[in-house]
Tab-separated table of C-alpha atoms and ligand atoms in Angstrom:
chain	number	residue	atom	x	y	z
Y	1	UNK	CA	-38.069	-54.974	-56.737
Y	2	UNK	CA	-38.746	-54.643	-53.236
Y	3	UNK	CA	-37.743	-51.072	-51.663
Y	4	UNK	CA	-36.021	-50.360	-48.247
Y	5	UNK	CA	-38.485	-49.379	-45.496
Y	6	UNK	CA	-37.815	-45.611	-45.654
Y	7	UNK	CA	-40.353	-44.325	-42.913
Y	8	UNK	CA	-37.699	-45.393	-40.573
Y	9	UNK	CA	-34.201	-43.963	-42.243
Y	10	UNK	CA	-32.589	-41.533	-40.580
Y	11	UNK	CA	-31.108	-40.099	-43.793
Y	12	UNK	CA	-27.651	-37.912	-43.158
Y	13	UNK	CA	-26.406	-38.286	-46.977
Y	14	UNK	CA	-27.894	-35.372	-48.104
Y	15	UNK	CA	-24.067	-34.136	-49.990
Y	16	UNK	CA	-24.339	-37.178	-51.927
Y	17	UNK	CA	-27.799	-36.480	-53.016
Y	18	UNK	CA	-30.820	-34.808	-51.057
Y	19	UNK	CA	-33.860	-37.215	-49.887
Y	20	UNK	CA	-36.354	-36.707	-49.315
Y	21	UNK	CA	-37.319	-34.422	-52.467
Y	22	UNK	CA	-39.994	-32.031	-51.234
Y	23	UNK	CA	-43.567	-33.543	-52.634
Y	24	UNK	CA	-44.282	-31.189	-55.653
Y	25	UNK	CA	-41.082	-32.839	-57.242
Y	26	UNK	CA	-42.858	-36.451	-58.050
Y	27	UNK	CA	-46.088	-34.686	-58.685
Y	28	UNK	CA	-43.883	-31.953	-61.430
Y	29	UNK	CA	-42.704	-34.788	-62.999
Y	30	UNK	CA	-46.132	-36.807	-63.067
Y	31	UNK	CA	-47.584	-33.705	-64.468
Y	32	UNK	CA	-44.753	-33.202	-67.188
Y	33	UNK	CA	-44.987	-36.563	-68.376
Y	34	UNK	CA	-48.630	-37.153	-68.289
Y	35	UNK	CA	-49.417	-33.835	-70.046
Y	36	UNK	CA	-46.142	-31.854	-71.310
Y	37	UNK	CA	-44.084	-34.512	-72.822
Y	38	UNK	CA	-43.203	-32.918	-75.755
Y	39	UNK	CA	-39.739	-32.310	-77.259
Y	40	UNK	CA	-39.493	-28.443	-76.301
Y	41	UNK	CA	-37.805	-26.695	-79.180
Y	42	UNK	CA	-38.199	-29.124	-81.810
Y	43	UNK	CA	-41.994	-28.580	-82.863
Y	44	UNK	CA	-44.801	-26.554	-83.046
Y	45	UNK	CA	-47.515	-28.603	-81.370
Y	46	UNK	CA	-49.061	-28.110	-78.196
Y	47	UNK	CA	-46.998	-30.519	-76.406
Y	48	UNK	CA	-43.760	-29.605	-77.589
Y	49	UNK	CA	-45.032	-25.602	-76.314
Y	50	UNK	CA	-45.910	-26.914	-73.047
Y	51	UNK	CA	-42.312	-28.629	-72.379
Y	52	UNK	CA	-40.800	-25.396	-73.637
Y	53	UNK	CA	-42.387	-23.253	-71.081
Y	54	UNK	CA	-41.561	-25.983	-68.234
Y	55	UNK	CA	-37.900	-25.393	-69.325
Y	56	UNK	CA	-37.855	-21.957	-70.079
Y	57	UNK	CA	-39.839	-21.401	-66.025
Y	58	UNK	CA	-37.148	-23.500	-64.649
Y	59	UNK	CA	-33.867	-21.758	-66.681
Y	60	UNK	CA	-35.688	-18.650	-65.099
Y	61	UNK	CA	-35.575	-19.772	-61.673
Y	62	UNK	CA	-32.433	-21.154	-61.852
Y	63	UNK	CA	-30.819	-17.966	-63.353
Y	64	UNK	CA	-32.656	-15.703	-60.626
Y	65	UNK	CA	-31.543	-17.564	-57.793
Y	66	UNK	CA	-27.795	-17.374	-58.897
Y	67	UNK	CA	-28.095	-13.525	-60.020
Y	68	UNK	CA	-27.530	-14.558	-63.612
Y	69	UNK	CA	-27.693	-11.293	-65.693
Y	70	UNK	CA	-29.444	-13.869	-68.822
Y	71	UNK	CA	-31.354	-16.882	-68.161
Y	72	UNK	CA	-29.919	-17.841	-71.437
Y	73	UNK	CA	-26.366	-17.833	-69.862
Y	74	UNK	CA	-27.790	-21.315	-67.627
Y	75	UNK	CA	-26.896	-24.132	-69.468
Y	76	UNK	CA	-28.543	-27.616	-68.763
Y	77	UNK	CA	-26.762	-30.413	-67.997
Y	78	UNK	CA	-26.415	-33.760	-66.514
Y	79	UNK	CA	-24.832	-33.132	-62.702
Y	80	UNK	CA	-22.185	-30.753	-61.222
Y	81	UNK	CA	-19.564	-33.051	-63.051
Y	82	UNK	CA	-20.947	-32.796	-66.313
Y	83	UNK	CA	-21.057	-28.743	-65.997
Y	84	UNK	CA	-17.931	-28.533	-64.240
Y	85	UNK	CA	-16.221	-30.983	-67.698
Y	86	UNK	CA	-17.635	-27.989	-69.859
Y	87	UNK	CA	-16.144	-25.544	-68.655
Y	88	UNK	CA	-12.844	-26.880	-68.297
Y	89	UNK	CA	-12.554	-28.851	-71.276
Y	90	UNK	CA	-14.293	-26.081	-73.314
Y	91	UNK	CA	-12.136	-23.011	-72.034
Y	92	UNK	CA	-8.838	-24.790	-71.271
Y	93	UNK	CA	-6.139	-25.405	-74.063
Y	94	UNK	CA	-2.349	-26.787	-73.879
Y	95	UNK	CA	-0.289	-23.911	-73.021
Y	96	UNK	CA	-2.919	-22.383	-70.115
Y	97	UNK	CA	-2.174	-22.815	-66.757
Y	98	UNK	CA	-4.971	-23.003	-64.554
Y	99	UNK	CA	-4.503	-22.763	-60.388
Y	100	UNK	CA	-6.809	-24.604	-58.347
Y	101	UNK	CA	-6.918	-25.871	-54.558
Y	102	UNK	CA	-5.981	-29.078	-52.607
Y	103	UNK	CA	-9.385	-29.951	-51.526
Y	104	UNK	CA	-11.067	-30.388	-54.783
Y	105	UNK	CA	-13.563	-33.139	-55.687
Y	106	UNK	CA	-12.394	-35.372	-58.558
Y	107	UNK	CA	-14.913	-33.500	-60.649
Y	108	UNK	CA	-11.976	-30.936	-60.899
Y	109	UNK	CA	-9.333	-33.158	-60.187
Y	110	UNK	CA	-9.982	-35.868	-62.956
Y	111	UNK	CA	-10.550	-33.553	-66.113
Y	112	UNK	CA	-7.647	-31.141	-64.615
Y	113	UNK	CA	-5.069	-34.174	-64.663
Y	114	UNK	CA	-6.612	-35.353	-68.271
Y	115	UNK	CA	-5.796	-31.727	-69.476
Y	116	UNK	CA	-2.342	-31.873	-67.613
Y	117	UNK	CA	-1.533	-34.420	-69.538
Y	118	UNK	CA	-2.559	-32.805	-72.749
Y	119	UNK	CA	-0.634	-29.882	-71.828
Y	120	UNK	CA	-2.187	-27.443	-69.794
Y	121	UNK	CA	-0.149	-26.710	-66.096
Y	122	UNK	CA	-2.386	-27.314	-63.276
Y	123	UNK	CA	-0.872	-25.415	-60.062
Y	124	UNK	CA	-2.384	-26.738	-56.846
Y	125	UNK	CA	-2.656	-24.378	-53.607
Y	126	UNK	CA	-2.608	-26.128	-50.531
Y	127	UNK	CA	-5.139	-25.815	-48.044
Y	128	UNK	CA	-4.939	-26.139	-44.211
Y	129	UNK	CA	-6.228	-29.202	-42.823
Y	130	UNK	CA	-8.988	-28.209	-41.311
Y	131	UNK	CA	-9.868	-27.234	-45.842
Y	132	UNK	CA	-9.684	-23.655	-45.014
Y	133	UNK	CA	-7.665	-21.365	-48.246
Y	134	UNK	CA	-5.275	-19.213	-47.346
Y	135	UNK	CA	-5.657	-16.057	-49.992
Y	136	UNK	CA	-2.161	-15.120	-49.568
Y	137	UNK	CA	-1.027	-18.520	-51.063
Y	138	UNK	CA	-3.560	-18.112	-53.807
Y	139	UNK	CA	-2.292	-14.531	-54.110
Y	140	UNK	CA	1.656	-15.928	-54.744
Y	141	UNK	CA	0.059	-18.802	-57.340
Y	142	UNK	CA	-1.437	-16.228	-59.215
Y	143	UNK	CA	1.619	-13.666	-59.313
Y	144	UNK	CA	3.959	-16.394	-60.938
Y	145	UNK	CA	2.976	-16.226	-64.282
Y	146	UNK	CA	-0.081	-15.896	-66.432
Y	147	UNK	CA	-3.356	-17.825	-65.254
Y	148	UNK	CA	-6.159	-18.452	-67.281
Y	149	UNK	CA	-8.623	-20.406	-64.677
Y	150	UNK	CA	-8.444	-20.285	-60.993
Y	151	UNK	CA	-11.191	-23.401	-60.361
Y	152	UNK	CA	-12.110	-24.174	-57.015
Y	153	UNK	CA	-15.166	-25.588	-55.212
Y	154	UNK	CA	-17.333	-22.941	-52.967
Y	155	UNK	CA	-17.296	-25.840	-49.979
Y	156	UNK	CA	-15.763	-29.006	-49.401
Y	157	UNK	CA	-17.942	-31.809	-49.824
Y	158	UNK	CA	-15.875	-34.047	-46.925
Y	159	UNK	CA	-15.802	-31.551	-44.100
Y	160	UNK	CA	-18.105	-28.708	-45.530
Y	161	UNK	CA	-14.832	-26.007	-44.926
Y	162	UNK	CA	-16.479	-23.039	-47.066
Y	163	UNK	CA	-13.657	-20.987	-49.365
Y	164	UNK	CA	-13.643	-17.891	-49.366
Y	165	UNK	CA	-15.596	-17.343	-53.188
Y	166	UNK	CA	-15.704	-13.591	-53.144
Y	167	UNK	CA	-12.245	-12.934	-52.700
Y	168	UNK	CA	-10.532	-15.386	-55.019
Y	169	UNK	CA	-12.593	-13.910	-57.803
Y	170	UNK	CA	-11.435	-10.895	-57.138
Y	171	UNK	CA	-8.023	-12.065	-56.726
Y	172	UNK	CA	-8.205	-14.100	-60.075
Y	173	UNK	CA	-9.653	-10.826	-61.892
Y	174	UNK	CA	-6.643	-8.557	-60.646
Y	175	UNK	CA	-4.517	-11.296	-62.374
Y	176	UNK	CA	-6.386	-11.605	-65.674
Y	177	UNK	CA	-7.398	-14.919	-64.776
Y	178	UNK	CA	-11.257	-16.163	-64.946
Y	179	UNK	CA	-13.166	-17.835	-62.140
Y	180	UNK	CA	-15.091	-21.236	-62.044
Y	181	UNK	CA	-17.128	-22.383	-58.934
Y	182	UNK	CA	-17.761	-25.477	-58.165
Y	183	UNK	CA	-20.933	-24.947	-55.918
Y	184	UNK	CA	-21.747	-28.594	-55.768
Y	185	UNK	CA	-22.341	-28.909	-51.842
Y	186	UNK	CA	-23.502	-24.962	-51.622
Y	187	UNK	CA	-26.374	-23.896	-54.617
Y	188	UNK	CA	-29.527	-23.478	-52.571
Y	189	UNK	CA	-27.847	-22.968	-49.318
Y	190	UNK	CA	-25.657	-20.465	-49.215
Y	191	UNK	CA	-25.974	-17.150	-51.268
Y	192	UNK	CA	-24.869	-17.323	-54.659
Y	193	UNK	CA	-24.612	-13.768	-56.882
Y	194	UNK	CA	-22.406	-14.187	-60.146
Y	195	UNK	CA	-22.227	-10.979	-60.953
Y	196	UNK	CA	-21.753	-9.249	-57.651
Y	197	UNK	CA	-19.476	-12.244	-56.933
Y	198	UNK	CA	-17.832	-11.997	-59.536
Y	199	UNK	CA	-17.985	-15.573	-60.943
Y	200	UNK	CA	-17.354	-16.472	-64.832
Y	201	UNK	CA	-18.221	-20.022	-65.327
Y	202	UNK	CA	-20.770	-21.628	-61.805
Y	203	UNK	CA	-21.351	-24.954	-61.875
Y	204	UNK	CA	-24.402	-26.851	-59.653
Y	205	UNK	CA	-26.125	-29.849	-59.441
Y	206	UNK	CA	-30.219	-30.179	-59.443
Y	207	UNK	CA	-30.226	-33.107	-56.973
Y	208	UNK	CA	-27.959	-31.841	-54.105
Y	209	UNK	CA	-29.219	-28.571	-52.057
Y	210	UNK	CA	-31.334	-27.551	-55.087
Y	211	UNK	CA	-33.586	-30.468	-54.087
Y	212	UNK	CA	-34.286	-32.177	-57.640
Y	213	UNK	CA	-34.049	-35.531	-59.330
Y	214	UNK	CA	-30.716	-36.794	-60.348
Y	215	UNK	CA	-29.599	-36.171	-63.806
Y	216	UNK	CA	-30.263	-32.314	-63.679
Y	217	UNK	CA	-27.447	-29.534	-63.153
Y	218	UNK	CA	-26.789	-26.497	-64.580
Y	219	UNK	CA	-23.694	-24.221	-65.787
Y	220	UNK	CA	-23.505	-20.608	-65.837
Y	221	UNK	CA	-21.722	-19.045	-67.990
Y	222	UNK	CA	-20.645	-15.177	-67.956
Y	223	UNK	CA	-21.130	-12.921	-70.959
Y	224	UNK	CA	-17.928	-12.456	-72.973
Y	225	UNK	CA	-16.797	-16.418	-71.978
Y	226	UNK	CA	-16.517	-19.001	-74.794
Y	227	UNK	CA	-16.539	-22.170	-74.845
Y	228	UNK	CA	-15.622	-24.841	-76.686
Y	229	UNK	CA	-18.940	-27.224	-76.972
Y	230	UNK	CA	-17.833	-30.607	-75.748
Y	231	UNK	CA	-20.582	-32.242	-77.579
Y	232	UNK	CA	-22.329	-31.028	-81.192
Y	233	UNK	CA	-25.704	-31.855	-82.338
Y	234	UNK	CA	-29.377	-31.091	-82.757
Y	235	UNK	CA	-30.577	-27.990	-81.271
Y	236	UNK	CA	-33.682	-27.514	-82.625
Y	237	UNK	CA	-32.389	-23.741	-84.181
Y	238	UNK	CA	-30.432	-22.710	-87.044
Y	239	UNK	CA	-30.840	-26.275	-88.270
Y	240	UNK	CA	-29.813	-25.858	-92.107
Y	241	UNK	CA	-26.166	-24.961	-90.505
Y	242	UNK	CA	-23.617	-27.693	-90.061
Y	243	UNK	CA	-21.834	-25.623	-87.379
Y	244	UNK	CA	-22.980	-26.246	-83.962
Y	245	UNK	CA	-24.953	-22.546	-83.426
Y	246	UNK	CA	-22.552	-20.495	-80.848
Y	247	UNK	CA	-25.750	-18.813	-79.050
Y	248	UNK	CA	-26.570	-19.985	-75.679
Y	249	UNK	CA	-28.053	-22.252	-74.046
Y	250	UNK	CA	-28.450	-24.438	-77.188
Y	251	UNK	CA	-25.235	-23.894	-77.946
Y	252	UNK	CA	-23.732	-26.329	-74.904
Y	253	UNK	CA	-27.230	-28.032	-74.800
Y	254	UNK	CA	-26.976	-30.465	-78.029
Y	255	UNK	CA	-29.435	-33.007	-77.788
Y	256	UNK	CA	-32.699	-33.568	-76.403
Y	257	UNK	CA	-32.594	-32.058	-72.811
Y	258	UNK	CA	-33.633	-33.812	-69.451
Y	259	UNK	CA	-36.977	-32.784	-69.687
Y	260	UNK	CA	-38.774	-34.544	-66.715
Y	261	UNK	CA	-35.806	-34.008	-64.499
Y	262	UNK	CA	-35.886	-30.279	-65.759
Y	263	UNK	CA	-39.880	-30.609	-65.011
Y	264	UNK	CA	-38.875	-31.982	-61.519
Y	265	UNK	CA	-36.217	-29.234	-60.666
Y	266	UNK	CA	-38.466	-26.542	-61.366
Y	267	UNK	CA	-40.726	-27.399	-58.602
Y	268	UNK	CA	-37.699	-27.861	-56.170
Y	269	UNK	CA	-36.747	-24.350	-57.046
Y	270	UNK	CA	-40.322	-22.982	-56.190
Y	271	UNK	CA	-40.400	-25.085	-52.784
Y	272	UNK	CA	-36.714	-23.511	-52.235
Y	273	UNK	CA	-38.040	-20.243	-52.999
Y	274	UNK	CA	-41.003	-20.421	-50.740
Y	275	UNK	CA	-39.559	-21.792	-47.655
Y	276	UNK	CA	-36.559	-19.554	-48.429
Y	277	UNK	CA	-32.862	-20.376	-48.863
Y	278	UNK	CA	-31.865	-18.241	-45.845
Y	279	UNK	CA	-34.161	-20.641	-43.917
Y	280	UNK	CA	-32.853	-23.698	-44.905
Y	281	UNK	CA	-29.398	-22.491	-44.194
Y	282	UNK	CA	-30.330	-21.208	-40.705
Y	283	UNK	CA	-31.508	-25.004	-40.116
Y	284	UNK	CA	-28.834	-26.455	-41.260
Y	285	UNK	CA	-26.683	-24.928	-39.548
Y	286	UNK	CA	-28.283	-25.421	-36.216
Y	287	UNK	CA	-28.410	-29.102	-36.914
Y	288	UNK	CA	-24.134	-28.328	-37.853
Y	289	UNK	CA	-24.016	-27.010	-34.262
Y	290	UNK	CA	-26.235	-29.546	-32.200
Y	291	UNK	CA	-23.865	-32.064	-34.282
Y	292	UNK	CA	-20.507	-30.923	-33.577
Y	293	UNK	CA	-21.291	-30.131	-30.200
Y	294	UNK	CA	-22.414	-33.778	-29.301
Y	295	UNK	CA	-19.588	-35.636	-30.788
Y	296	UNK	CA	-17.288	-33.180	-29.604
Y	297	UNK	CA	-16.403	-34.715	-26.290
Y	298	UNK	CA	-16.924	-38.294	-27.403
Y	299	UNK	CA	-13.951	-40.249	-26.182
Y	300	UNK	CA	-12.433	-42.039	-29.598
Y	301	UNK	CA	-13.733	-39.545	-31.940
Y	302	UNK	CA	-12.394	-37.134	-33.609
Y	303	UNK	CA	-14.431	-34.310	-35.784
Y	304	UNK	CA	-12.665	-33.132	-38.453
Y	305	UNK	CA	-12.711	-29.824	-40.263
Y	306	UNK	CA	-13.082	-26.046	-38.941
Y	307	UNK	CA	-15.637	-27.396	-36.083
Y	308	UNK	CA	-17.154	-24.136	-36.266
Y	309	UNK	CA	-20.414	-24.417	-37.927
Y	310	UNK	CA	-20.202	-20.729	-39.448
Y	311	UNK	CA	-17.744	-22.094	-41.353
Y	312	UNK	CA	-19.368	-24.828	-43.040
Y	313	UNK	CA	-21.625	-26.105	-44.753
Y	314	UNK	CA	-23.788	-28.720	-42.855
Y	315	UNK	CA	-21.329	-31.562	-43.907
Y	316	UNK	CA	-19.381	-33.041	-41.203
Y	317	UNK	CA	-16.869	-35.870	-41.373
Y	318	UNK	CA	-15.590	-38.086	-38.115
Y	319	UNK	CA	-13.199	-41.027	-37.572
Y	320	UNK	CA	-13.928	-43.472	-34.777
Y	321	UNK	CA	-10.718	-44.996	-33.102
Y	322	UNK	CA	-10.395	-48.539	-33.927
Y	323	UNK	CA	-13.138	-48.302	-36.211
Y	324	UNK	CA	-12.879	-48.564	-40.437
Y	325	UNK	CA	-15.101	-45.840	-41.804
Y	326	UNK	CA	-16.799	-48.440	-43.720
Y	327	UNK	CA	-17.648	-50.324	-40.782
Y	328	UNK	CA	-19.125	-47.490	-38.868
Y	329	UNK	CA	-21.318	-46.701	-41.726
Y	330	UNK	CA	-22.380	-50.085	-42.241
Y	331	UNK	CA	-22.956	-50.262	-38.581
Y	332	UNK	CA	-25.140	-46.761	-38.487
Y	333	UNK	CA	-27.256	-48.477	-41.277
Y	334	UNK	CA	-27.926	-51.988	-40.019
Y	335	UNK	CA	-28.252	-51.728	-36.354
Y	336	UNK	CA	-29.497	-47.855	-36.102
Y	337	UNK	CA	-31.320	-47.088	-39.733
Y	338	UNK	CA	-29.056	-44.237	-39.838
Y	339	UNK	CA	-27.454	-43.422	-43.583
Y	340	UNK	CA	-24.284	-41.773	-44.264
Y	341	UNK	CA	-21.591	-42.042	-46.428
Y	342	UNK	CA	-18.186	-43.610	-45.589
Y	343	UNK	CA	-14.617	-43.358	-47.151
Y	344	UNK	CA	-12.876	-40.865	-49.795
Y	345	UNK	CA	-16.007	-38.931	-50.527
Y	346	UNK	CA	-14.285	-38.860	-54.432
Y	347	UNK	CA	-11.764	-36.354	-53.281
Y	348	UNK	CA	-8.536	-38.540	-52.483
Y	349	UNK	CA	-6.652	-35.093	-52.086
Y	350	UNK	CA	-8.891	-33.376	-49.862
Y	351	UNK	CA	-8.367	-36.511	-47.479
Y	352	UNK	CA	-4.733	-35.943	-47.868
Y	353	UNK	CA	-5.323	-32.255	-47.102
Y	354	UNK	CA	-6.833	-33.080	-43.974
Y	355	UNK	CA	-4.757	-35.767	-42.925
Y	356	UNK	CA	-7.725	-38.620	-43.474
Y	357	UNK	CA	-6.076	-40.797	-46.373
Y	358	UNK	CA	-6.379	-43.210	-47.251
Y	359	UNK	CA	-8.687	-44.524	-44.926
Y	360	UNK	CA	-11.275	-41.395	-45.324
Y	361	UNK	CA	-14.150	-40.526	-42.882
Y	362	UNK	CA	-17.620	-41.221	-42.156
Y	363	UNK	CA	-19.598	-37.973	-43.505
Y	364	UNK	CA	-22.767	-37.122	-41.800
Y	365	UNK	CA	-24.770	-34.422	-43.925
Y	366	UNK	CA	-28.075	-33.608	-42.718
Y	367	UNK	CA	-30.658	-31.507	-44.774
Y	368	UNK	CA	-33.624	-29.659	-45.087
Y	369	UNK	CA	-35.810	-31.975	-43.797
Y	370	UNK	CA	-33.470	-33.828	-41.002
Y	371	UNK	CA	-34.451	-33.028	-37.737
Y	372	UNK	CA	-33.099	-32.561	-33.994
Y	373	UNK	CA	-33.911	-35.899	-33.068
Y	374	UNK	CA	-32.156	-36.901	-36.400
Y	375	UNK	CA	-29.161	-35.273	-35.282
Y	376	UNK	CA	-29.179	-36.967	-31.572
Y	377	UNK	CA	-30.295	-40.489	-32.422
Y	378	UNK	CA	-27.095	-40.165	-34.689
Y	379	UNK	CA	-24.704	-39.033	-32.129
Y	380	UNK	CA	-26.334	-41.259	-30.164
Y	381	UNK	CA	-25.094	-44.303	-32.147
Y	382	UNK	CA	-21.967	-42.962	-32.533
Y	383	UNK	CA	-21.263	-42.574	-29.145
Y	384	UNK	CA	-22.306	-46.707	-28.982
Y	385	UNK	CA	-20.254	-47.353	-31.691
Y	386	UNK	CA	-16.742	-45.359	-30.381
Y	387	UNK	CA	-17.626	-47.223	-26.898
Y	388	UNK	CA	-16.897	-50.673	-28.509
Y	389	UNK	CA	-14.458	-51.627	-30.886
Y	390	UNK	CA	-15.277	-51.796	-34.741
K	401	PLP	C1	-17.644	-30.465	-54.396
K	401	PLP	C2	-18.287	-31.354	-55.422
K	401	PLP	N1	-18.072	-31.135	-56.719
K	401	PLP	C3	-18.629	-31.884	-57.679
K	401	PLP	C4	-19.455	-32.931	-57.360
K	401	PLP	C5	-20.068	-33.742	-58.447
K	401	PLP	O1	-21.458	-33.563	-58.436
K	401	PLP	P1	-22.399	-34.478	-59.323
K	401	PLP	O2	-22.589	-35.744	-58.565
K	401	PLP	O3	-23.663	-33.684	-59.453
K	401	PLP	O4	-21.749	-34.691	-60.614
K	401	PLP	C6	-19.720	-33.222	-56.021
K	401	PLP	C7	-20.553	-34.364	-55.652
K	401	PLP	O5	-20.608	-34.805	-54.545
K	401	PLP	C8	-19.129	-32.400	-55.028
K	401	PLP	O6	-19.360	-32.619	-53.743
């Protein structure tokens, strides 16, 4: 099958997935399954060891970068989704009532209207429309009867609007209630401490800011939480026992793992840990800035979201006048080799929130590796684009 020519791409769809991968990903992965392809847990052979220790490095770095207390508390699993299904569908039950925010991805808002409908009372605070939380309206959600889960995502993953983490997990923890994070579009750029943050349940993908292959993501979950595994199976421990083993991670990790992704995240981590999150933050950022700044005065365009790049992540959605969102991204890809993302982003609410539904946005999202000239060559186009009609 013949690939696109990807020296040219200008690629701004790094909250969908991050590409490029930095280099020691493909060769992690060569190296796992050329000489570590074993089953790790299952036997005693030297290739079974090897894949062990590849897991066991990355659960390290994985728990170390989040401040886990117990690399044993990060659980493997497929994507943010998949870890952000196991915690709701393993803590909730009919009769909880769990409060979570208007600008949610349908990673939250999908299993929290299957549970509704099984019986647990989902109470949804409203954000502002530029995604910003008010705590004071979190604050009244929580004081009108007895939460079990606030669950809310650490940024928005259609205008980048970061919530405020810290102080909802306080605010849920004053109320009895426990905290999940959704740090989908925010694990591996912006600082992450469960314990000091006081987080019960995190859930991240590998293949967003952590800079792995697709099919890797992780859960954390806090000493003292339970839950319910959504799927039971071989673990490769207390294997006379027909009860699925409640020790984590094999516990919530039935089944042969993800292995070479696992193989390929670990490097990712490494390369994050050597250039240094705070780095790749401060670059993002700057590339937030030079962004907003040059489609600010556009004529026909309109930025959406806080505009103020301390505020967000580097995510930032636009609508052209005259223009469908699909056509400007089509448009950015075929004439300009530029590629974003263009529509509802999977959060339907969040484009209500900001006014933006049902039509959505085109979201540019640069990354670690975009550049200046990235940036400009995009507003560049844009600035074409809003000059002509769609
Ligand atoms: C805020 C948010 N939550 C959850 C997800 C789901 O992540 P994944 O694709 O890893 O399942 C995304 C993906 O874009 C997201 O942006």
């Amino acid at each position: 099958m013949p690939s696109p020519a990807t020296d040219a791409v200008i690629y701004l769809d790094n909250a969908a997935t991050s590409w490029p991968k930095p280099p020691a990903v493909a060769a992690s992965i060569v190296d796992f399954l050329e000489h570590r392809a074993g089953n790790p847990g299952r036997s005693g052979h030297a290739l079974a060891v090897a894949a062990d220790a590849v897991v066991a490095a990355t659960r390290s770095e994985l728990a170390a970068l989040v401040g886990a207390p117990d690399a044993a508390r990060v659980v493997f699993t497929l994507n943010a989704t998949d870890a952000l299904n196991m915690a709701l569908w393993g803590l909730l039950v009919p009769g909880d009532r769990v409060v979570t925010t208007s600008i949610e991805h349908n990673a939250i808002v999908r299993p929290l209207h299957a549970l509704a409908e099984r019986g647990v009372t989902v109470t949804r605070v409203a954000c502002a429309p530029d995604g910003t939380l008010d705590l004071d309206d979190l604050a009244r959600a929580l004081r009108s009867g007895p939460v079990r889960l606030v669950a809310m995502c650490h940024a928005s993953n259609v205008v980048g609007t970061i919530l405020p983490a810290r102080d909802a997990a306080a605010l849920a923890h004053e109320h009895g209630s426990l905290f999940l994070l959704d740090a989908a579009q925010t694990a591996g750029v912006l600082p992450i401490d469960v314990r000091e943050m006081g987080i019960d349940l995190l859930a991240v993908p590998g293949h967003k800011a952590l800079l792995g292959p697709t099919g890797t993501g992780a859960l954390y979950v806090a000493p003292g939480v339970r839950l319910t595994p959504l799927r039971q199976g071989g673990t490769g421990t207390r294997s006379g026992e027909e009860h699925q083993p409640e020790e984590l991670p094999a516990g919530l990790e039935a089944g042969t793992l993800n292995t070479v992704g696992i193989a390929g995240l670990g490097a990712s981590l490494r390369y994050l840990r050597g250039r240094g999150r705070e780095a790749i933050h401060a670059h993002e950022t700057g590339l937030t800035a030079r962004l907003i700044q040059g489609l600010a005065d556009v004529a026909g365009v309109t930025v959406h979201g806080t505009r103020d790049p301390a505020l967000q992540v580097a995510t930032v959605s636009v609508s052209l006048d005259g223009w469908e969102p699909v056509d400007v991204a089509a448009a950015l890809d075929s004439s300009f080799g530029i590629a974003v993302r263009s529509g509802l982003h999977c959060a339907p609410l969040a484009h209500r929130t900001l006014g933006t539904f049902p039509r959505g946005t085109v979201r540019l999202s640069p990354g670690p590796f975009s550049t200046d000239d990235d940036v400009d060559r995009a507003v560049a186009a844009i600035r074409k684009l809003a000059g002509t009609v769609g």
